Coordinates of C-alpha atoms in Angstrom, one line a residue:
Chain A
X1 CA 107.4 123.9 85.9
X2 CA 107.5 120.1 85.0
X3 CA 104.8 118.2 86.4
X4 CA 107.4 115.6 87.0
X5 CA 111.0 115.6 86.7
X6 CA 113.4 112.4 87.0
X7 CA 117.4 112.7 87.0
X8 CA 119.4 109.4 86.6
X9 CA 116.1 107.7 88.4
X10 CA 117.1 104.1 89.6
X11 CA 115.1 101.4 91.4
X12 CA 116.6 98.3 92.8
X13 CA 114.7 95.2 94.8
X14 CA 118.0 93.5 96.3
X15 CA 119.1 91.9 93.3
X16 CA 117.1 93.3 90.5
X17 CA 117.5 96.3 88.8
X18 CA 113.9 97.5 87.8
X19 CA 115.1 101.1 86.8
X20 CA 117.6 102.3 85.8
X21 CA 119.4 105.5 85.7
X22 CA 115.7 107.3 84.0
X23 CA 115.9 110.9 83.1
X24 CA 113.1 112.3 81.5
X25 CA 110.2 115.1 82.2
X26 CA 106.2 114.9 82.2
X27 CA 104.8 118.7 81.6
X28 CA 101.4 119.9 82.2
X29 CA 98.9 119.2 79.7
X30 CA 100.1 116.6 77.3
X31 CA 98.6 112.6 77.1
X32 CA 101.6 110.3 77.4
X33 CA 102.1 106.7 75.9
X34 CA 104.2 105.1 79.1
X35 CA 105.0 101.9 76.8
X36 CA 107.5 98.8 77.3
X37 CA 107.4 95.3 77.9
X38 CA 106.2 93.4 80.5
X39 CA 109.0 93.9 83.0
X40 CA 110.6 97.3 81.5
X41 CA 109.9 98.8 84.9
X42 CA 106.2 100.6 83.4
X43 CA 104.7 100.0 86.5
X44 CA 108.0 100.1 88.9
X45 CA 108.0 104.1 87.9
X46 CA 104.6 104.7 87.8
X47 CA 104.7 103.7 91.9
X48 CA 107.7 105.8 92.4
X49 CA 106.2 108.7 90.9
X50 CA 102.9 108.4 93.4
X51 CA 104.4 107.9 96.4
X52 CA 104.1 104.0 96.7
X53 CA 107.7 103.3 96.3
X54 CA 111.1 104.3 97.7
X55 CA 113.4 105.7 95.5
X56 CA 116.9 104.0 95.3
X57 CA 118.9 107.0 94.0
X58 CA 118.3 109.8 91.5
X59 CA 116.3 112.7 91.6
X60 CA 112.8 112.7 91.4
X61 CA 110.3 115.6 91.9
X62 CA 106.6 115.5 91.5
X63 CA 105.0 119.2 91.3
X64 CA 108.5 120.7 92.7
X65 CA 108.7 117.9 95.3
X66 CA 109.6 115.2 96.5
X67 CA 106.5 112.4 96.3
X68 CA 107.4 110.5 99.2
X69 CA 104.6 111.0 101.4
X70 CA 104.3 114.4 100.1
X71 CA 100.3 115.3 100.6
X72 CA 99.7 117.9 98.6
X73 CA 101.5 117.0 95.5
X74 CA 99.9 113.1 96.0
X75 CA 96.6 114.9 96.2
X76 CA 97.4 116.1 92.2
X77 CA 97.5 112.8 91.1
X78 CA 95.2 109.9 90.8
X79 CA 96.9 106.2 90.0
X80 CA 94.3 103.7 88.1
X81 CA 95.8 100.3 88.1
X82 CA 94.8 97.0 87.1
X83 CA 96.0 95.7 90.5
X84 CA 94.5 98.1 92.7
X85 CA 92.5 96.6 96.0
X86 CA 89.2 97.0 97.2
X87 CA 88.1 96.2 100.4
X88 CA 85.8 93.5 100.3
X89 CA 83.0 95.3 102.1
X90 CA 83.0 98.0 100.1
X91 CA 80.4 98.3 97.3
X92 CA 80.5 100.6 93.9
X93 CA 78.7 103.4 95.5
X94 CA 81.2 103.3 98.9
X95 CA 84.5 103.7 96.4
X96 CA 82.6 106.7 94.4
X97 CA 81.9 108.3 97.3
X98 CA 85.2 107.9 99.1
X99 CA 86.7 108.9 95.6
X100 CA 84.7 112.0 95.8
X101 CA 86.3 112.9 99.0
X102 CA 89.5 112.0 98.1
X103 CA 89.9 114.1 95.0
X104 CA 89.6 117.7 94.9
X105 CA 88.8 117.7 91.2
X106 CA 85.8 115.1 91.7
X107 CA 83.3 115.6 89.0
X108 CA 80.5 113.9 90.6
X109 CA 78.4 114.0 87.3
X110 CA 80.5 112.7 84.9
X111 CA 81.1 110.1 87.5
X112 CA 77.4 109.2 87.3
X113 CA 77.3 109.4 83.9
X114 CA 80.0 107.1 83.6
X115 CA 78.6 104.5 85.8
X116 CA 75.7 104.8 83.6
X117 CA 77.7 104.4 80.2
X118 CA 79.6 101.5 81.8
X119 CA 76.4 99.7 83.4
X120 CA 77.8 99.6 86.6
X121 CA 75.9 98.0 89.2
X122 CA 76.3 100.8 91.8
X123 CA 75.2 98.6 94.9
X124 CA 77.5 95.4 93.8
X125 CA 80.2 94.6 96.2
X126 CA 83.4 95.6 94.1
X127 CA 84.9 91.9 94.8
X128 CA 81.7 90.6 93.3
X129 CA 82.1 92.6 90.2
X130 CA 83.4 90.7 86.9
X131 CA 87.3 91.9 85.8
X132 CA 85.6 94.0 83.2
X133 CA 83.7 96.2 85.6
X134 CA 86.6 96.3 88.1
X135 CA 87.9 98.3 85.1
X136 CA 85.2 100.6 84.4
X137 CA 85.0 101.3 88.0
X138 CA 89.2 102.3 88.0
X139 CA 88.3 104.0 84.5
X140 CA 85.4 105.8 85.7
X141 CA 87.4 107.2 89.1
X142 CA 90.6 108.0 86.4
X143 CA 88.1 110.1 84.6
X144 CA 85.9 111.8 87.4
X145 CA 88.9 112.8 89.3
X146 CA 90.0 115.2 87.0
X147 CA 93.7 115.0 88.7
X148 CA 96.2 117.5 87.1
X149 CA 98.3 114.3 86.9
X150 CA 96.1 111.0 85.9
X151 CA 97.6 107.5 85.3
X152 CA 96.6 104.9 83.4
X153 CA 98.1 101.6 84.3
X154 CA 96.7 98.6 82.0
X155 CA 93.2 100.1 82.8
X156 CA 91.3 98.4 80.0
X157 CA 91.5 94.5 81.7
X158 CA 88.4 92.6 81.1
X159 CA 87.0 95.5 79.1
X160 CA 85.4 94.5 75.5
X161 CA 85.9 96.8 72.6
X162 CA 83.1 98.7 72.5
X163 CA 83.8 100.1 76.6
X164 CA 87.4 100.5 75.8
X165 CA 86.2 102.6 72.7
X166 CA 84.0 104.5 75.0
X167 CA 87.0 105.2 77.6
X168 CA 89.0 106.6 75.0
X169 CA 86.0 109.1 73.3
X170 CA 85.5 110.0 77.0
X171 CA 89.3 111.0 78.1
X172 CA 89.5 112.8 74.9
X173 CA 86.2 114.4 75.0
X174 CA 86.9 115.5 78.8
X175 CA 90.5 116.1 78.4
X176 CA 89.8 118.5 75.6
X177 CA 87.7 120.6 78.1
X178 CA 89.8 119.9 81.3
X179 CA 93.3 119.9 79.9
X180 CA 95.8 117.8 82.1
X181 CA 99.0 115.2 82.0
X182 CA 98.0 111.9 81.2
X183 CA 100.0 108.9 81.0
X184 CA 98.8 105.8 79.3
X185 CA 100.2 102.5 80.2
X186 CA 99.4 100.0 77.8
X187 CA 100.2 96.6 75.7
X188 CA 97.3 97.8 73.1
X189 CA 99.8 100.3 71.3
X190 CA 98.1 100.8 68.2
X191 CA 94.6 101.2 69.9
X192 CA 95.6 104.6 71.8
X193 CA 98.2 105.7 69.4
X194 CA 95.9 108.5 67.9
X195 CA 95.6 109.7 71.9
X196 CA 99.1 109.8 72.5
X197 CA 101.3 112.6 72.2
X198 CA 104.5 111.8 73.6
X199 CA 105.8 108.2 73.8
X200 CA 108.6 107.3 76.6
X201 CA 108.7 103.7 75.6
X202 CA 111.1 101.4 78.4
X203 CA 112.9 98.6 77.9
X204 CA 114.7 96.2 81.2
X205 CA 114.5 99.7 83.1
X206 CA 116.1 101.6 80.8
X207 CA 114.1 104.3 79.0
X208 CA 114.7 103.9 75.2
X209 CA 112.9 106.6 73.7
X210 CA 111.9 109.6 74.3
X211 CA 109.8 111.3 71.6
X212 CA 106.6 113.2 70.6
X213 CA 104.5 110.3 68.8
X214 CA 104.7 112.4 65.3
X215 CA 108.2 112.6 65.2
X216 CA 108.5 108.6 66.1
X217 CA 105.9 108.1 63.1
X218 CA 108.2 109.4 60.7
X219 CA 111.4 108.1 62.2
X220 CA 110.4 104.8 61.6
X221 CA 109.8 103.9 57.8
X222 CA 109.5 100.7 55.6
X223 CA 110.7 100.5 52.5
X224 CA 109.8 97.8 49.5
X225 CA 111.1 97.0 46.5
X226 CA 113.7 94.8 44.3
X227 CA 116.6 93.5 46.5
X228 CA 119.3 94.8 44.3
X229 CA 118.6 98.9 45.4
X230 CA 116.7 98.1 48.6
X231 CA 120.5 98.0 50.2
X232 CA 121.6 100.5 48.4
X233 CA 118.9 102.9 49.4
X234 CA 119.0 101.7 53.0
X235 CA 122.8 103.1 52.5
X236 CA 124.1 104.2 56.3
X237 CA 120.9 104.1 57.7
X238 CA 120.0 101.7 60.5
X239 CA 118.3 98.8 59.6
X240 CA 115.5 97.4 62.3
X241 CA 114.4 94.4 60.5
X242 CA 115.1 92.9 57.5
X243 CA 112.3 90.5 55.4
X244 CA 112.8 88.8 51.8
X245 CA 110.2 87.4 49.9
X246 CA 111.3 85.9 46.6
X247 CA 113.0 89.2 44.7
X248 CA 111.1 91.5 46.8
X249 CA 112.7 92.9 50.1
X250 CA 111.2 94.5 53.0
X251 CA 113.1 96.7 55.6
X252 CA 112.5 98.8 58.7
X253 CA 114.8 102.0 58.6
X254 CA 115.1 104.5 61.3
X255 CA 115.5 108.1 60.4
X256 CA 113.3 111.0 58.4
X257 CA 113.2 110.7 54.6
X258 CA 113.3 114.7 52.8
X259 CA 111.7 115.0 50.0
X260 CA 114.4 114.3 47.3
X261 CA 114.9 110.9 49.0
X262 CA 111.2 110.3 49.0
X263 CA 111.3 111.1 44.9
X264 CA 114.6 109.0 44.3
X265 CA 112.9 105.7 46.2
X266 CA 110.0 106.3 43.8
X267 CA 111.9 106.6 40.9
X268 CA 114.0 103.7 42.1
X269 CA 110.6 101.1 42.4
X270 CA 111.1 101.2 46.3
X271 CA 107.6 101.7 48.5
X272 CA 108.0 103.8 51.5
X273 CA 105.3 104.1 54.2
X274 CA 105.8 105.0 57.7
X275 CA 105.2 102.1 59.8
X276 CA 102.4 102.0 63.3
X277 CA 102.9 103.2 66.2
X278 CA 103.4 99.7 67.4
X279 CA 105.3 98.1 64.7
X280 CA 107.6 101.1 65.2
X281 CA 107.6 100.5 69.1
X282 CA 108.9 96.4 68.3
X283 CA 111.3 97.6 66.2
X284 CA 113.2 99.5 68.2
X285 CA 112.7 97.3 71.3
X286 CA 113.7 94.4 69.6
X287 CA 117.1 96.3 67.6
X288 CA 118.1 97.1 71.3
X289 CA 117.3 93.3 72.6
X290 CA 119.5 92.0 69.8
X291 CA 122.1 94.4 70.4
X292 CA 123.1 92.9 73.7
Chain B
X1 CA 92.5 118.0 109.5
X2 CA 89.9 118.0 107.0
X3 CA 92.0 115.1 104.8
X4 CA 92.1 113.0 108.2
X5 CA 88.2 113.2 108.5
X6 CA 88.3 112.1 105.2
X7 CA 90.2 109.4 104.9
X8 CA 88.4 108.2 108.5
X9 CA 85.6 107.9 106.3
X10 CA 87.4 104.7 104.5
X11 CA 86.9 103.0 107.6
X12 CA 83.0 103.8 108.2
X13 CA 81.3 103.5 104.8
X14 CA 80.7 100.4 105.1
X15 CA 79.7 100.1 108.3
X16 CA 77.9 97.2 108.5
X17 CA 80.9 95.5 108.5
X18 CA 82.3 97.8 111.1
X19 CA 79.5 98.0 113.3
X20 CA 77.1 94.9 112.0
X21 CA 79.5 92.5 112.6
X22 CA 81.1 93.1 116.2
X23 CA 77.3 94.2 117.3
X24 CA 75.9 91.6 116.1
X25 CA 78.1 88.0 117.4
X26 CA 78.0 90.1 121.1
X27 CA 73.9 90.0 120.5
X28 CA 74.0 86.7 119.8
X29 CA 76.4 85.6 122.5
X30 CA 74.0 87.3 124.8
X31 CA 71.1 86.1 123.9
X32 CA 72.3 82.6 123.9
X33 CA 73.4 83.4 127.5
X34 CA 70.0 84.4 128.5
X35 CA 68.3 81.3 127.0
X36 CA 71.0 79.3 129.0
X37 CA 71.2 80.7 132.1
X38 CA 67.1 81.1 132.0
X39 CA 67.0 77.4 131.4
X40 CA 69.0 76.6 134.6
X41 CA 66.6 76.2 137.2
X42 CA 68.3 77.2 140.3
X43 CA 71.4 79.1 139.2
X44 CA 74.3 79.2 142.0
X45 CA 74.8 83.0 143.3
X46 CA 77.7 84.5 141.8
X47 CA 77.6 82.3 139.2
X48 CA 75.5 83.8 136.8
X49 CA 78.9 85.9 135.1
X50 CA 79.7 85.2 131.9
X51 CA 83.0 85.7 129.2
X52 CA 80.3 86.1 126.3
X53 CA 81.2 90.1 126.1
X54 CA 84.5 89.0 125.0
X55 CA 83.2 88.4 121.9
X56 CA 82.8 91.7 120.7
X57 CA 86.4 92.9 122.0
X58 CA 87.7 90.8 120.0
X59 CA 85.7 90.4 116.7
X60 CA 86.5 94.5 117.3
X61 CA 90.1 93.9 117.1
X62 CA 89.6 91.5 114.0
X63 CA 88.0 94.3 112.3
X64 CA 90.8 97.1 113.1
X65 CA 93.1 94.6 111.6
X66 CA 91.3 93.5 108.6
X67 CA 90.6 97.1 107.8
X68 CA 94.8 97.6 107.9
X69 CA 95.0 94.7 105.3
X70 CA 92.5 95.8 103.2
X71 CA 91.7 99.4 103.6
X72 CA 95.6 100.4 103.3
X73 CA 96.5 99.8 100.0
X74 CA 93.3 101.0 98.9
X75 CA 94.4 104.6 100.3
X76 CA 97.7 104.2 99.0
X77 CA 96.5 103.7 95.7
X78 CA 93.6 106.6 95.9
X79 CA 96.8 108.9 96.7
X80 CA 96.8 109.1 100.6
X81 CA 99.8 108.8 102.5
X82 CA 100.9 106.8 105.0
X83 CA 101.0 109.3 107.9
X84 CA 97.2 110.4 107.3
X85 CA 95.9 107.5 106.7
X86 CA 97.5 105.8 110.0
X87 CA 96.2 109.0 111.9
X88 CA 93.0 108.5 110.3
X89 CA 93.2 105.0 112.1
X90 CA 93.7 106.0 115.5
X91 CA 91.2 108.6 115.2
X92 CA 88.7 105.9 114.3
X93 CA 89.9 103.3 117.0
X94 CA 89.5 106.1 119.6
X95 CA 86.4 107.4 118.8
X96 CA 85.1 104.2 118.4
X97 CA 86.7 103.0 121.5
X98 CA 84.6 105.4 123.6
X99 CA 81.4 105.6 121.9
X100 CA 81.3 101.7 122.6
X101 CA 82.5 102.1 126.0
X102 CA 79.2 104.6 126.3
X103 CA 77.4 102.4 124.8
X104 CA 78.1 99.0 127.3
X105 CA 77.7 101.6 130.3
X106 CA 74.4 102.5 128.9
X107 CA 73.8 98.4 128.4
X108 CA 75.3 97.9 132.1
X109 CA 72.6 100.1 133.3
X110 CA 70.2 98.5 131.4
X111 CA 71.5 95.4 132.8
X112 CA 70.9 96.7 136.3
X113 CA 67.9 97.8 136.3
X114 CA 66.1 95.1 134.8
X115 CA 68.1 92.6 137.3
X116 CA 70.0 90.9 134.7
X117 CA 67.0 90.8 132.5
X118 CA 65.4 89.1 135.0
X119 CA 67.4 86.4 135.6
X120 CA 70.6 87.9 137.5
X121 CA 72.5 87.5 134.3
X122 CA 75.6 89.1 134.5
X123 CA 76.8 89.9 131.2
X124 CA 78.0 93.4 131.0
X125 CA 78.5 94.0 134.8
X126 CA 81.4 91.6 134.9
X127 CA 83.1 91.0 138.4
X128 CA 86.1 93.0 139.1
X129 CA 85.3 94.9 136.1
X130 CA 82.4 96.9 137.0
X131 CA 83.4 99.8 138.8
X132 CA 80.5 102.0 140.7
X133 CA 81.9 105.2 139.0
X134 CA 80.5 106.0 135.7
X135 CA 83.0 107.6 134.2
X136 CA 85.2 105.3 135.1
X137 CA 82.8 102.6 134.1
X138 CA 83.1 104.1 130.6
X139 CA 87.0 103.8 130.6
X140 CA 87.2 101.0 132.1
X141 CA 84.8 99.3 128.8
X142 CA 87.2 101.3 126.5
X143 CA 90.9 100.9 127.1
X144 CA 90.7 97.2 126.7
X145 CA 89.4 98.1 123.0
X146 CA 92.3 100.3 122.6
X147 CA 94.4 97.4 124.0
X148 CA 93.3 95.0 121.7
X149 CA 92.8 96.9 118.6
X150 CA 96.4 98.8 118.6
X151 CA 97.8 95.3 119.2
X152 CA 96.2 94.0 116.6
X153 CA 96.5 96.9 113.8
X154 CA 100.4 97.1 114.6
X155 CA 100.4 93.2 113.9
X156 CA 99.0 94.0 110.7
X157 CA 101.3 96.7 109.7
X158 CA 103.8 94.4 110.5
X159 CA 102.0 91.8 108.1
X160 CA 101.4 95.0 105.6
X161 CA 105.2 95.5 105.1
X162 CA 107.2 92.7 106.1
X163 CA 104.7 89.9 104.6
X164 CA 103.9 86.4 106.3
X165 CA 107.2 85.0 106.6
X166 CA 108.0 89.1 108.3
X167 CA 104.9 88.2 110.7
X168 CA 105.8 85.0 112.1
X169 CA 109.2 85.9 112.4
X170 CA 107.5 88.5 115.1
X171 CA 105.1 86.2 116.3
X172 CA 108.6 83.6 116.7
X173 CA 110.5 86.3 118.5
X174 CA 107.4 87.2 120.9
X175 CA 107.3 83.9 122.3
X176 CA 110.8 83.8 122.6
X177 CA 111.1 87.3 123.8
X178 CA 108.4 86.4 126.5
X179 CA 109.0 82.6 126.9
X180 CA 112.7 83.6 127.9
X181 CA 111.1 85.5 130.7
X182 CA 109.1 83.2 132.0
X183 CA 112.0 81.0 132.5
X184 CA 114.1 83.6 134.1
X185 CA 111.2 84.1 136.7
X186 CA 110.5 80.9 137.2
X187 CA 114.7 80.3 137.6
X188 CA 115.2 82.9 140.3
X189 CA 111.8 82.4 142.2
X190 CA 110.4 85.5 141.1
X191 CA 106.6 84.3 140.6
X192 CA 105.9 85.3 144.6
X193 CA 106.9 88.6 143.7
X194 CA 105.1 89.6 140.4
X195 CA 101.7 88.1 142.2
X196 CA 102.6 90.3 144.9
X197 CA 102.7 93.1 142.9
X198 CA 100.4 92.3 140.7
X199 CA 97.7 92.2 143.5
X200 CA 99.2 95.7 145.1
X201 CA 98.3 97.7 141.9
X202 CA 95.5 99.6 142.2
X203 CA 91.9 98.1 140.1
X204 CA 92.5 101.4 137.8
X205 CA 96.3 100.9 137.0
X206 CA 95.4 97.3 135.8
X207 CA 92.1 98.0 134.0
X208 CA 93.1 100.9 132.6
X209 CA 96.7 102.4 133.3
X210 CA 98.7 100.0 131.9
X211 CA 96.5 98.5 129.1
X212 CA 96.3 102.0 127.8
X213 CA 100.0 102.5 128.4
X214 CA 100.6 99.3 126.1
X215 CA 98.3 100.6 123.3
X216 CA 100.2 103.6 123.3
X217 CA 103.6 102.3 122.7
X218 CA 101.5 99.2 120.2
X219 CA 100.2 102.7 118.1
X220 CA 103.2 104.8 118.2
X221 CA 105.2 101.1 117.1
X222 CA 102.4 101.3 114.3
X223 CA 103.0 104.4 112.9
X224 CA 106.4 104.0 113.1
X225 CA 106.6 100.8 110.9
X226 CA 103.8 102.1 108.5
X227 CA 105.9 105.0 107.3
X228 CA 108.2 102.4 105.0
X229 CA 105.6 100.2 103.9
X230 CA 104.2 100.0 100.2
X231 CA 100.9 98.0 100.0

């Protein structure tokens, strides 16, 4: 069974279309790259799928049902977000242990142990602590709860390299002994794309692609060499971007190379590498934008 | 059940705020109202009540509806829904409700005994209000908290999901609603009437009967506009 499941998902506020007509699947134990402008409707479906938001029409079905106020599937599923509310009375230790309530998962340990790795001040009053910290806390409940269905939403605000480093050793560390669906929600493409084994990436609510991150790797390709048998090569395939530099052109192509075209770019000068995560993310958002 | 005691907790872990605060400006209130009256020479019989225990009903309320601002979207986001944690809510009001109405009977007793802490100070046995049935006593201290708090948490569902312009649209149409009335009873002479039955109602129906009555419908209005609401 899917962990989630969305048919022809669509969200409108009155005059805005934030989603629209989504199909795709989360299953169980995979680490997703949710990725997408601001705007694409990242967030938009990451509240549908946890219960925060009315569906408009479509199907949509969060451990076989229905998230809407559906306890024990919401239970399953722990939302990090940079947004998220504290009350301003409570202090570090009051959202741990409410956390620890709330989730049946709770690790209380590695929750420690995270507060320790993230210097977390656990008597600080949340709204006291700086935007970095507010992170860590999210990050360190995102972690600890163990939910079978974890989402990361921009968690990394505020944080510096070296704790943003240390979330990512710790998810996979932890995730490699407590398998579950993640789903990472980020701008910092290239920074989680050895994490991320799935990529839905969205674009004005509509999802674009829909790939394992490998695959998308090698979909994605630039090729260099002398202008006169860079078109040539390029031949039928879709172009995403086009450079020149003197005699020397660059281009984006989508699609896998086989071995015999790999040899006959060689033999023809041309240099093909497989472009980043990222770079191969802004292609494809940007081909679609110019499309319109 | 267990997931409602839970998320009750939200509510109570930081309970200084909770407790501290209401607690604490009715202290203060009173002992301001014992240096006061005990600087009065001669106070005039009868005249040594005073409104200082309003305080804490309402810095109560303040708190239930602060805690429906703030406390809300936190559960939403920690994955609770809306129907547990509003439960969790009234749990918490009601609980709370008695306990503190315990707790002034207790303090009117105090108050008693000690002859208005030696000064005829009549801060917790307020006139018409104290009853000479404990139990009663007790309710009679806790359905005005329930009155006040479910008024004031369904205001701040309202707030919740239909934002400020959505909560002085309400406020608008409660004036209206009631200003309306007013005229109407003051058009067809109706005034003699209500004061006539106003002062026929039982003590119990008006300290306790109907404000409970209104809390009831004020929570059930609650948990009916909660349902939609995204924090």
């Amino acid at each position: 069974m899917s962990v989630v499941a969305a048919v022809g998902l669509t969200k409108r506020y009155r005059d805005v279309t934030a989603l629209e007509d989504v199909t795709f699947t989360l299953e169980e134990n995979a680490i997703y790259g949710l990725l997408g402008r601001n705007g694409a409707g990242k967030t938009t479906l990451m509240q549908l799928i946890t219960g925060q938001n009315s569906v408009t029409s479509g199907d949509l079905t969060l451990f076989g049902g229905r998230p809407y106020e559906n306890e024990q599937a919401l239970m399953k599923v722990v939302f990090i977000k940079e947004s998220q509310k504290y009350p301003s009375a409570y202090r570090v230790k009051h959202v741990l242990t409410l956390a620890g309530r709330l989730f049946p998962n709770w690790d209380e340990e590695f929750a420690q142990s995270l507060v320790d790795d993230f210097n977390l001040p656990r008597k600080r009053e949340v709204r006291k602590l700086s935007r970095g910290m507010t992170s860590a806390l999210g990050v360190t409940i995102g972690l600890a709860a163990r939910a079978p269905l974890t989402f990361f939403d921009e968690p990394y605000l505020g944080l510096d390299a070296v704790a943003r480093q240390l979330f990512y050793d710790r998810l996979l560390s932890d995730y490699a002994e407590h398998p579950r669906t993640v789903v990472l929600s980020t701008h910092l493409i290239d920074e989680v794309a050895d994490l991320i084994e799935h990529v839905l990436l969205l674009d004005r609510g509509k999802l674009l692609l829909d790939a394992p991150s490998e695959e998308l790797r090698g979909e994605v390709m630039d090729a260099t060499g002398p202008a006169g048998v860079i078109d040539e090569f390029a031949g039928s395939r879709t172009v995403l971007h086009r450079e020149q530099l003197g005699g020397t052109v660059r281009v984006t192509l989508r699609g896998s190379f086989d071995n015999a075209e790999r040899l006959r770019a060689k033999k023809l000068g041309i240099d093909l590498e497989p472009v980043s995560l990222q770079q191969a993310v802004v292609r494809l958002t940007m081909e679609r934008n110019t499309d319109r | 059940m267990k997931r409602i005691l839970d998320v009750a907790r939200l509510h109570n872990v930081a309970w200084v705020a909770q407790l501290g605060w209401p607690w604490g400006i009715m202290a203060t209130s009173l002992v301001i109202n014992i240096l006061l009256f005990a600087s009065i020479d001669e106070a005039a019989p009868g005249k040594t009540s005073t409104g200082g225990l309003s305080s804490l009903y309402i810095t109560t309320a303040i708190v239930a509806a602060i805690s429906i601002s703030q406390v809300f979207p936190f559960a939403l986001g920690m994955g609770v829904t809306r129907r547990t944690f509003y439960l969790a809510t009234v749990l918490v009001n009601v609980v709370q409700a008695v306990v503190y109405g315990v707790l002034l009977y207790l303090l009117n007793l105090i108050e008693g005994g000690t002859g208005g802490f030696g000064i005829g100070l009549h801060f917790f046995r307020v006139p018409y209000v104290d009853v000479s049935n404990g139990l009663l006593q007790v309710a009679v201290y806790a359905v005005p908290f329930l009155f006040l708090n479910f008024l004031a948490i369904f205001a701040a569902v309202w707030y919740v999901r239909y934002g400020t312009n959505g909560f002085f649209a309400l406020a608008t149409a409660t004036i209206l609603v009631l200003g309306l009335l007013a005229v109407l009873v003051t058009w067809q002479g109706w005034w003699g009437d209500v004061w006539h039955w106003l002062s026929t109602q039982h003590q119990i129906s008006l300290l306790v009967g109907w404000p409970a009555l209104v809390a009831a419908v004020a929570a059930l209005g609650g948990m009916a506009a909660i349902r939609r609401a995204n924090a």
